[in-house]
Tab-separated table of C-alpha atoms (C1' of nucleotides) in Angstrom:
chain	number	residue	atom	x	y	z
F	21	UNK	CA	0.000	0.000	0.000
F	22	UNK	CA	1.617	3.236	-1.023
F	23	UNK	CA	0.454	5.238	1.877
F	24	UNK	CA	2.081	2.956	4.227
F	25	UNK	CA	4.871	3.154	2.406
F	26	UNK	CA	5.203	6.570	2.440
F	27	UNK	CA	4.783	6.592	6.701
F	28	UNK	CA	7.787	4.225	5.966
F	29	UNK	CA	10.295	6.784	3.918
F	30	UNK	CA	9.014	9.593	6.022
F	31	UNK	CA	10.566	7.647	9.070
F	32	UNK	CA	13.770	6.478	7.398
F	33	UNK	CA	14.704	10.027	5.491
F	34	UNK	CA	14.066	11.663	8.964
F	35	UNK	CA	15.589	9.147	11.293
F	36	UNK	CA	18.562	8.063	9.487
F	37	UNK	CA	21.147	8.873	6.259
F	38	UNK	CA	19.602	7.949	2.399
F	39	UNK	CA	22.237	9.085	-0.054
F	40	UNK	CA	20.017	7.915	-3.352
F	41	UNK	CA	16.912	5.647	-4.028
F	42	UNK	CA	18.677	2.577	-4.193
F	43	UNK	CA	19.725	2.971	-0.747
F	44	UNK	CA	16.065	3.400	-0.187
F	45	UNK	CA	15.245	0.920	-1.839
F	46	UNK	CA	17.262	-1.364	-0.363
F	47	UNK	CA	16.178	-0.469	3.050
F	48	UNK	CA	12.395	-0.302	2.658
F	49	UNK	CA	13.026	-3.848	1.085
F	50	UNK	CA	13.721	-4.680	4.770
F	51	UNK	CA	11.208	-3.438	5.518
F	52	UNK	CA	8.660	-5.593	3.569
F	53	UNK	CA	8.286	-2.697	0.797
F	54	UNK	CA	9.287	-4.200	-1.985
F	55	UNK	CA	9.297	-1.768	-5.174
F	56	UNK	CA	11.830	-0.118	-7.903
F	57	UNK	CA	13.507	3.202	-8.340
F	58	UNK	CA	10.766	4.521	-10.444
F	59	UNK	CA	8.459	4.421	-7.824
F	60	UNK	CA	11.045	5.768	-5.174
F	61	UNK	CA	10.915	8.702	-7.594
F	62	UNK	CA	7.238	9.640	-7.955
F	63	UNK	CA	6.769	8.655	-4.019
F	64	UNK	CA	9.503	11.436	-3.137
F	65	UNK	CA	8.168	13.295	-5.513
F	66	UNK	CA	4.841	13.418	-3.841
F	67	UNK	CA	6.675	13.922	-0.412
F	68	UNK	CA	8.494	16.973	-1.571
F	69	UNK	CA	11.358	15.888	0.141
F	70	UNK	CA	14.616	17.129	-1.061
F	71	UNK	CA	17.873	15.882	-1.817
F	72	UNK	CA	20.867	17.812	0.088
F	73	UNK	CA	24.509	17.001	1.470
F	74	UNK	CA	23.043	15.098	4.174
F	75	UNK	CA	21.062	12.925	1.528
F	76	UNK	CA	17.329	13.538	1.602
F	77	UNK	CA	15.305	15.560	3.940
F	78	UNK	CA	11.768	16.649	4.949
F	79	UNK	CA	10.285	19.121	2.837
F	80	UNK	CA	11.627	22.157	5.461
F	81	UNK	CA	11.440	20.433	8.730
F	82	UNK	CA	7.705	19.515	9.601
F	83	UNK	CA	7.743	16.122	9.992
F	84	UNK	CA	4.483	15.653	10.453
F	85	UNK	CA	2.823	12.577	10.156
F	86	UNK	CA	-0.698	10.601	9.626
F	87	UNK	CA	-3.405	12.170	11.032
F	88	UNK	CA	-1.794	16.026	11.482
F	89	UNK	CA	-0.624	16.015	8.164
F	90	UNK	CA	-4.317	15.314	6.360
F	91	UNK	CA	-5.444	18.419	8.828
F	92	UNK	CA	-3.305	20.798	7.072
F	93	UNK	CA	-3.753	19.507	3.473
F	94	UNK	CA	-6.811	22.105	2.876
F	95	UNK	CA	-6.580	22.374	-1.131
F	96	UNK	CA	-5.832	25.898	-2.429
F	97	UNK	CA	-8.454	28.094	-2.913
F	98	UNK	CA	-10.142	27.640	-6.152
F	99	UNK	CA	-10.853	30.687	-8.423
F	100	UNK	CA	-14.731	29.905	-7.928
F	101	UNK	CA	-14.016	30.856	-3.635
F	102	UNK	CA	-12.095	33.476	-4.905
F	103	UNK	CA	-14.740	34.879	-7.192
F	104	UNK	CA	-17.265	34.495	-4.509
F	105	UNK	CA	-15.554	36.153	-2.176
F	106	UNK	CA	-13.719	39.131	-4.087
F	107	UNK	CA	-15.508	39.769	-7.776
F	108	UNK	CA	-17.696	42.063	-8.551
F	109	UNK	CA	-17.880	41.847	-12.429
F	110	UNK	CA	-16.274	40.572	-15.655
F	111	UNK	CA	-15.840	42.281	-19.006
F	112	UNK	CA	-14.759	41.423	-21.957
F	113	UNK	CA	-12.799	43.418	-24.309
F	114	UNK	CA	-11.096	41.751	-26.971
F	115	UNK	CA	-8.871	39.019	-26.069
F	116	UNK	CA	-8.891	39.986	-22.394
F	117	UNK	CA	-11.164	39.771	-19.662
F	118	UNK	CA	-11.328	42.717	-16.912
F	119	UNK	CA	-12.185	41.740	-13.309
F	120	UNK	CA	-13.236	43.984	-11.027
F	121	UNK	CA	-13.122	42.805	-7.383
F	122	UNK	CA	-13.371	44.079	-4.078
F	123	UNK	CA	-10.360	46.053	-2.423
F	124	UNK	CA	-7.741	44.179	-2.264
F	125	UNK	CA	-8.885	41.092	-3.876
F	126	UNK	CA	-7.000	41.264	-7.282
F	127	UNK	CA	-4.154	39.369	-6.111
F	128	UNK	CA	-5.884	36.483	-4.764
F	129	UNK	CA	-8.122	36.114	-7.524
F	130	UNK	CA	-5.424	36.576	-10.055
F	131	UNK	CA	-3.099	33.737	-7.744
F	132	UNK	CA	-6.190	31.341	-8.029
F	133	UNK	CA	-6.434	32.112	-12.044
F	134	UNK	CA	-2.572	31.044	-12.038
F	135	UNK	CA	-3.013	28.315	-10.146
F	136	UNK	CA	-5.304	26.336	-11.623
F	137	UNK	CA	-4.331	27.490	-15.227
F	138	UNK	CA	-7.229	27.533	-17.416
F	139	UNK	CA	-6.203	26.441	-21.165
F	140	UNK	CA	-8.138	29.679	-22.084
F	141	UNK	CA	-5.922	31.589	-20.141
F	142	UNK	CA	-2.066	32.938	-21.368
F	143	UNK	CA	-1.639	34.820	-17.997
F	144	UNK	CA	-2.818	37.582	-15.725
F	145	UNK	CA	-1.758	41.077	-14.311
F	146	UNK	CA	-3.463	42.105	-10.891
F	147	UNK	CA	-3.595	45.533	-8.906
F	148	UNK	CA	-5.151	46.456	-6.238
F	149	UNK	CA	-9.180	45.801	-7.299
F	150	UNK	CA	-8.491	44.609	-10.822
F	151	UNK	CA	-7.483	41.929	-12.729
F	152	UNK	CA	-6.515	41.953	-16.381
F	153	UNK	CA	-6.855	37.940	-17.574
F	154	UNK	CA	-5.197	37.552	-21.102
F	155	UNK	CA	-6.776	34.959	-23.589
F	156	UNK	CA	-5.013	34.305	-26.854
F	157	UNK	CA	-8.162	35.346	-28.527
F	158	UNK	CA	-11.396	37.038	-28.308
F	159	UNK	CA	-13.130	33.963	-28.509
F	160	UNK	CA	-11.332	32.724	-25.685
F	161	UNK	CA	-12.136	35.796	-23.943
F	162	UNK	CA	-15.616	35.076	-24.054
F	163	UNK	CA	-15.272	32.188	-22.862
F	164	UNK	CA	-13.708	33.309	-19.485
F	165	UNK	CA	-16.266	35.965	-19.351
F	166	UNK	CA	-18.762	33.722	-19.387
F	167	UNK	CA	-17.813	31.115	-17.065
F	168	UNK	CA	-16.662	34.333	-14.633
F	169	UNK	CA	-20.101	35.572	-14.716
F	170	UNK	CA	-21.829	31.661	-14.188
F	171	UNK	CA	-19.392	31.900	-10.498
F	172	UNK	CA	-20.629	35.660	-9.888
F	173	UNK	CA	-24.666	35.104	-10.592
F	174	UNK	CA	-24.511	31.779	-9.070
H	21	UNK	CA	37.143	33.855	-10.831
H	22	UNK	CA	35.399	31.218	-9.050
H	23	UNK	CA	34.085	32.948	-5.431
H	24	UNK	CA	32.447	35.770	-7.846
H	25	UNK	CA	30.643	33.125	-9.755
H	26	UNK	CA	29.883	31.325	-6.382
H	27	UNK	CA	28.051	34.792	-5.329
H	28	UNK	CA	26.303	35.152	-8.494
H	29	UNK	CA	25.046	31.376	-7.993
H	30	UNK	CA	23.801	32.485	-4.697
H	31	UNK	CA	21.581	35.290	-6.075
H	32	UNK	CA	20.237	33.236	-9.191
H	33	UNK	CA	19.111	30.818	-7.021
H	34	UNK	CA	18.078	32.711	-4.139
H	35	UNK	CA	15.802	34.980	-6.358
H	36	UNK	CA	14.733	32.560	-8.825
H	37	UNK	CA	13.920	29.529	-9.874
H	38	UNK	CA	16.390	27.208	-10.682
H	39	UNK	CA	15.693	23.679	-11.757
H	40	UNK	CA	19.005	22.026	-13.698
H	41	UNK	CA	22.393	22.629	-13.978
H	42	UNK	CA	22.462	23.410	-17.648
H	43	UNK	CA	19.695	25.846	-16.814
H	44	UNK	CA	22.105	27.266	-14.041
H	45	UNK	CA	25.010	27.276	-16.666
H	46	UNK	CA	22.773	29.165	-19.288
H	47	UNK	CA	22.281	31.820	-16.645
H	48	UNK	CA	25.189	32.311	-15.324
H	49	UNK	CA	26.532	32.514	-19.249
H	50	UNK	CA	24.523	35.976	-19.701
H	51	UNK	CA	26.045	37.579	-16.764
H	52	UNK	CA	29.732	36.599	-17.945
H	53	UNK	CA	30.892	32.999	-16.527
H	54	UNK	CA	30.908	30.741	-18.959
H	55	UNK	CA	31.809	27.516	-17.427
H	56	UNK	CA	30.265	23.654	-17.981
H	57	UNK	CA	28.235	21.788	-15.990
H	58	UNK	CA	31.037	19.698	-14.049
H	59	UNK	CA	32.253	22.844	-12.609
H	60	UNK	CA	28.641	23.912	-11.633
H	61	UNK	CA	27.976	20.725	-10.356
H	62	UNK	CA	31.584	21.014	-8.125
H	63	UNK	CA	29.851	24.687	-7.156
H	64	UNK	CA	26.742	23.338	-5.860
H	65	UNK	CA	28.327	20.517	-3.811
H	66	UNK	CA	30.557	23.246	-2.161
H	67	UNK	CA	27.631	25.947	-2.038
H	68	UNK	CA	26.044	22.915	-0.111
H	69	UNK	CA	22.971	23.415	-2.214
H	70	UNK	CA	19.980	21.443	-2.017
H	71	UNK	CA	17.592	20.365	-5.086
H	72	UNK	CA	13.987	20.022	-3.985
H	73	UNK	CA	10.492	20.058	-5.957
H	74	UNK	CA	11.323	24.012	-6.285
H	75	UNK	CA	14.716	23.346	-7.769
H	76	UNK	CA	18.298	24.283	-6.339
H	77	UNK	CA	17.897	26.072	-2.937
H	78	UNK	CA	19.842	27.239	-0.244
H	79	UNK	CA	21.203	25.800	2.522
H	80	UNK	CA	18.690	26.524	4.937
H	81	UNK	CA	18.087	29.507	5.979
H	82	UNK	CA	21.268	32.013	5.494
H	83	UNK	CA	20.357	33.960	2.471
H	84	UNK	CA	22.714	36.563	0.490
H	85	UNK	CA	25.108	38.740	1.588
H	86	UNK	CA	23.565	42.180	0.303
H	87	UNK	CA	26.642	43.824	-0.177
H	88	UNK	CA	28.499	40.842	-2.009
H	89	UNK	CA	25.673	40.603	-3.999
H	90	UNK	CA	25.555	44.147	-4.780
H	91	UNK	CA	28.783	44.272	-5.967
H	92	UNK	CA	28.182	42.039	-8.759
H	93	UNK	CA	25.579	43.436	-10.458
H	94	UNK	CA	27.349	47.613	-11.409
H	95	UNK	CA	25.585	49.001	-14.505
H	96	UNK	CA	21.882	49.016	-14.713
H	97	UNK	CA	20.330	45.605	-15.316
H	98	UNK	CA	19.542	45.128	-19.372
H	99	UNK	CA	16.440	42.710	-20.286
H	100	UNK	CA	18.329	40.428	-21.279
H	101	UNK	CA	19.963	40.046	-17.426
H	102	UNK	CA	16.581	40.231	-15.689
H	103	UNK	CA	14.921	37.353	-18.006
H	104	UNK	CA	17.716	35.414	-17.301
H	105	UNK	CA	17.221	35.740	-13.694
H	106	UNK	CA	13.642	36.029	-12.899
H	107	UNK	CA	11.858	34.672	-16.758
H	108	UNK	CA	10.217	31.357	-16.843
H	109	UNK	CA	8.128	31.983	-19.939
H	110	UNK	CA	7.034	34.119	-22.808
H	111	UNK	CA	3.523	33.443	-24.530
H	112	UNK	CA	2.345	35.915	-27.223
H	113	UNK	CA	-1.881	36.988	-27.058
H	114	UNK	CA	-2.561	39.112	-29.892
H	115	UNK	CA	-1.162	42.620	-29.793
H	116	UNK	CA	0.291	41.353	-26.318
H	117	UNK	CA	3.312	39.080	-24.576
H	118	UNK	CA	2.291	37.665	-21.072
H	119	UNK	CA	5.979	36.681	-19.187
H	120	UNK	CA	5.873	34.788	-16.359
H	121	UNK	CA	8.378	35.443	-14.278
H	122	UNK	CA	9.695	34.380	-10.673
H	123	UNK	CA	7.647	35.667	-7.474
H	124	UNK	CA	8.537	39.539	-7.400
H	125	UNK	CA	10.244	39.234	-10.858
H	126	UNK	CA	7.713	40.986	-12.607
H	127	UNK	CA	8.634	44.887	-11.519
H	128	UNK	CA	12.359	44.486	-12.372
H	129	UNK	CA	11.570	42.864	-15.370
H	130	UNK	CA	9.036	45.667	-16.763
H	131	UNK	CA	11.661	48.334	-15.858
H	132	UNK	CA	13.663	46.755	-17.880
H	133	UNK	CA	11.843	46.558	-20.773
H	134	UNK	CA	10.632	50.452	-20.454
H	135	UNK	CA	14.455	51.341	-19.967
H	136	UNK	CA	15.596	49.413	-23.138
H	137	UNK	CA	12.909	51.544	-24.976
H	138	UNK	CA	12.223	48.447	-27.740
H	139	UNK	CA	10.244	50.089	-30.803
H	140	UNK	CA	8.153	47.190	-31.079
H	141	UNK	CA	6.995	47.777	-27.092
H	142	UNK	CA	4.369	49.945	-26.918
H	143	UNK	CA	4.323	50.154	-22.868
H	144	UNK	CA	4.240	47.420	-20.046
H	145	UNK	CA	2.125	46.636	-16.798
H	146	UNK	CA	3.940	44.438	-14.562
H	147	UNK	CA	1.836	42.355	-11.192
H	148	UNK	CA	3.902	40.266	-8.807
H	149	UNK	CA	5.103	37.442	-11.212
H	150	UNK	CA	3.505	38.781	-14.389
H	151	UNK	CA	3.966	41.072	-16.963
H	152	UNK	CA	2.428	41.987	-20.071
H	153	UNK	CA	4.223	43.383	-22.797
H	154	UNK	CA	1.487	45.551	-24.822
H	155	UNK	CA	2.860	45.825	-28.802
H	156	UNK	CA	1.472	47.586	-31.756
H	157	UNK	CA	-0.138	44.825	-33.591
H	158	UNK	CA	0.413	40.938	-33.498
H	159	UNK	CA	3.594	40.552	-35.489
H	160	UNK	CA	5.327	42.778	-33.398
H	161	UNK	CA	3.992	40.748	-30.258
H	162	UNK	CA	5.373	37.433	-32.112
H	163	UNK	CA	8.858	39.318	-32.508
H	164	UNK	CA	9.127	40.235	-28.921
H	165	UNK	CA	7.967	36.793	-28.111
H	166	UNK	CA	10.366	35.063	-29.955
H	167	UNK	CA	13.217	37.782	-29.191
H	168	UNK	CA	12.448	36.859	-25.362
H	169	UNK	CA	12.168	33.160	-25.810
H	170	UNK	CA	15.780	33.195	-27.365
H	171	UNK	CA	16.898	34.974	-23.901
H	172	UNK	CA	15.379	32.006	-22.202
H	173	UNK	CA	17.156	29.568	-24.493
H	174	UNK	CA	20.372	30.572	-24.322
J	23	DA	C1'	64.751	30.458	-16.066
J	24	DG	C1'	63.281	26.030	-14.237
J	25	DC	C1'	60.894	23.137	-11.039
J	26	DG	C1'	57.073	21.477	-8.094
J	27	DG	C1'	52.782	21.761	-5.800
J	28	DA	C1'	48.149	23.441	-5.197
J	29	DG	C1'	44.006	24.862	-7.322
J	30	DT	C1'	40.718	25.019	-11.187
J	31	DT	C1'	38.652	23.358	-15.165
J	32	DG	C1'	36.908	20.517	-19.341
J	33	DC	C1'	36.099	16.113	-21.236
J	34	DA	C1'	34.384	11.756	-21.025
J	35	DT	C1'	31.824	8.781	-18.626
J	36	DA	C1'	29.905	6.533	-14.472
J	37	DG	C1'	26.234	7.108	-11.349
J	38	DT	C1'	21.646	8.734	-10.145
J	39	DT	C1'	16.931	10.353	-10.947
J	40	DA	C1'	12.767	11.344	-13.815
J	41	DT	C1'	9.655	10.028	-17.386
J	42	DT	C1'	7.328	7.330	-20.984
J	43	DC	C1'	4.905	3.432	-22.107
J	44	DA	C1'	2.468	-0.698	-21.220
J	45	DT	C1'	0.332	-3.567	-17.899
J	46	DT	C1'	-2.194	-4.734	-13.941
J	47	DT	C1'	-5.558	-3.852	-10.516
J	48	DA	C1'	-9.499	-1.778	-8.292
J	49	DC	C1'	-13.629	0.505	-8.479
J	50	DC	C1'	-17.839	2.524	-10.843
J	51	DG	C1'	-22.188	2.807	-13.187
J	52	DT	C1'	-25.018	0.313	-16.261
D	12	DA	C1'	-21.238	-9.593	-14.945
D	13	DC	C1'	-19.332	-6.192	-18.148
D	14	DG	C1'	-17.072	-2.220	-20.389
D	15	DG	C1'	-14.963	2.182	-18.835
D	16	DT	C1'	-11.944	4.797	-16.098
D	17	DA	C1'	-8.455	5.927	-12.882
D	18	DA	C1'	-4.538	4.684	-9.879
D	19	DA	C1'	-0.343	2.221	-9.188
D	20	DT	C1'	3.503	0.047	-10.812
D	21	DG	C1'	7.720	-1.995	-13.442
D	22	DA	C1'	10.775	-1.959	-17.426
D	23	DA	C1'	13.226	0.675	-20.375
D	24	DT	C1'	15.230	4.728	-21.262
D	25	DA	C1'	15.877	9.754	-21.321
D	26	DA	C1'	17.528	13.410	-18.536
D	27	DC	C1'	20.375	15.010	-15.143
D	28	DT	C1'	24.446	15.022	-11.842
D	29	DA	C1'	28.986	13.514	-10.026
D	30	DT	C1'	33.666	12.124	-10.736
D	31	DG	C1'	38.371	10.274	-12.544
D	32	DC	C1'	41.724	12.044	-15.095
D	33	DA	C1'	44.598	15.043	-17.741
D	34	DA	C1'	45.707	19.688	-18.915
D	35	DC	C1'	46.465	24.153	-17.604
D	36	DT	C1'	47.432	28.246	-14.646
D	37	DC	C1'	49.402	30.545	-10.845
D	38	DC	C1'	52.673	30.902	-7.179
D	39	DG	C1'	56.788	30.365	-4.476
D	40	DC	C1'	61.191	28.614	-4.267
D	41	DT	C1'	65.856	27.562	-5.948
DNA sequence: AGCGGAGTTGCATAGTTATTCATTTACCGT
DNA sequence: ACGGTAAATGAATAACTATGCAACTCCGCT
């Protein structure tokens, strides 16, 4: 079972030294985890841990386990909270898209816009209460406009 | 000489991101060190480095030393310098370029461009890691784009 | 000048990690 | 039960990083 698995290379990355994944390997093998190197590499991959002097570490040291750890893990915002929270309106103009938000909400709607990186979307510039969303064309634009406004009227 | 390049490792990887050592290399080639990835790899083992999911970092905690850094950097940054530090990515939207850029890489970038004075840049508006590049019409756009994209080649 | 050692680097390549592709397995809704 | 879909994985391999070695430079000494 992976998540096991990864309890398991939690405890041996923070407890003792693992120069590369073979050495992992090798030692989760004792373990009773019995897997390759490819999978040692998506597994730290998901664990963000990172590879150092000292071998690998905890991703900056919270070594939080189990139970703690699924507390935290709260997903991002998504740009439909965001919208909900901050915009106020959504216009097209050509290829762009002009959202006005509350005060102060530009940034976090923009970072939500970034984050989840819409395929109609090339990027976006943010102020203080706007947000300029860049499409690569006007259809595109309308697109984003309209799916804005479905999160605003909803 | 090898502790300048050592600094100017530092501050490329301290202010953006960094995710290879031929990326590293291409870098540190537009500031002046031209040097091959054995050496950088020799660097980063004696820069104690560490490569996580958000590429080279460093070693925890001790950032750079302003006035070391200062010194490197004497005339006033050129485009090409600030895409190679802080550029990730150059898309082209119509009359306009979106580059993505490093967290706060988007101001120094912008002044950049509005130094350099391009004739096919009509003006910029730059966010936190964003900046669009307004042009005159699209083929403009698609020289800038390309004209950027080379910087983040090289 | 000539020699010898320490330090730095590039080249080639060994060592390590990430990714692609195919397969297997588990779970859904019909 | 049966296709359809998604997650997990191994094998092969691409991509990336470290290292042995030779060449070169820079000093200090004779």
């Amino acid at each position: 079972m992976k998540f096991q698995r990864h309890n398991a290379i939690r405890e041996l990355v923070g407890h003792s030294l693992v120069s590369n994944q073979d050495e992992l390997r090798r030692k989760l093998r004792r373990r009773g985890f019995e897997v390759t190197q490819a999978t040692l590499s998506r597994d730290i991959h998901e664990l963000r841990l990172s590879k150092g002097p000292g071998g690998y570490s905890l991703p900056n040291g919270n070594g939080i386990h189990g139970a703690a750890a699924a507390a935290i893990d709260n997903g991002p915002p998504s740009v439909a909270e965001m919208i909900e929270s901050f915009g106020l309106r959504a216009n097209q103009a050509m290829n762009q898209v002009v959202v006005r938000t509350a005060m102060g909400g530009a940034q976090p709607v923009a970072a939500a816009l970034d984050r989840e990186a819409w395929p109609e979307v090339v990027g976006t510039v943010a102020g203080d209460d706007t947000v300029l969303v860049i499409c690569p064309d006007p259809r595109r634009a309308a697109e984003v406009e309209a799916r804005l406004r479905t999160i605003l009227e909803s």
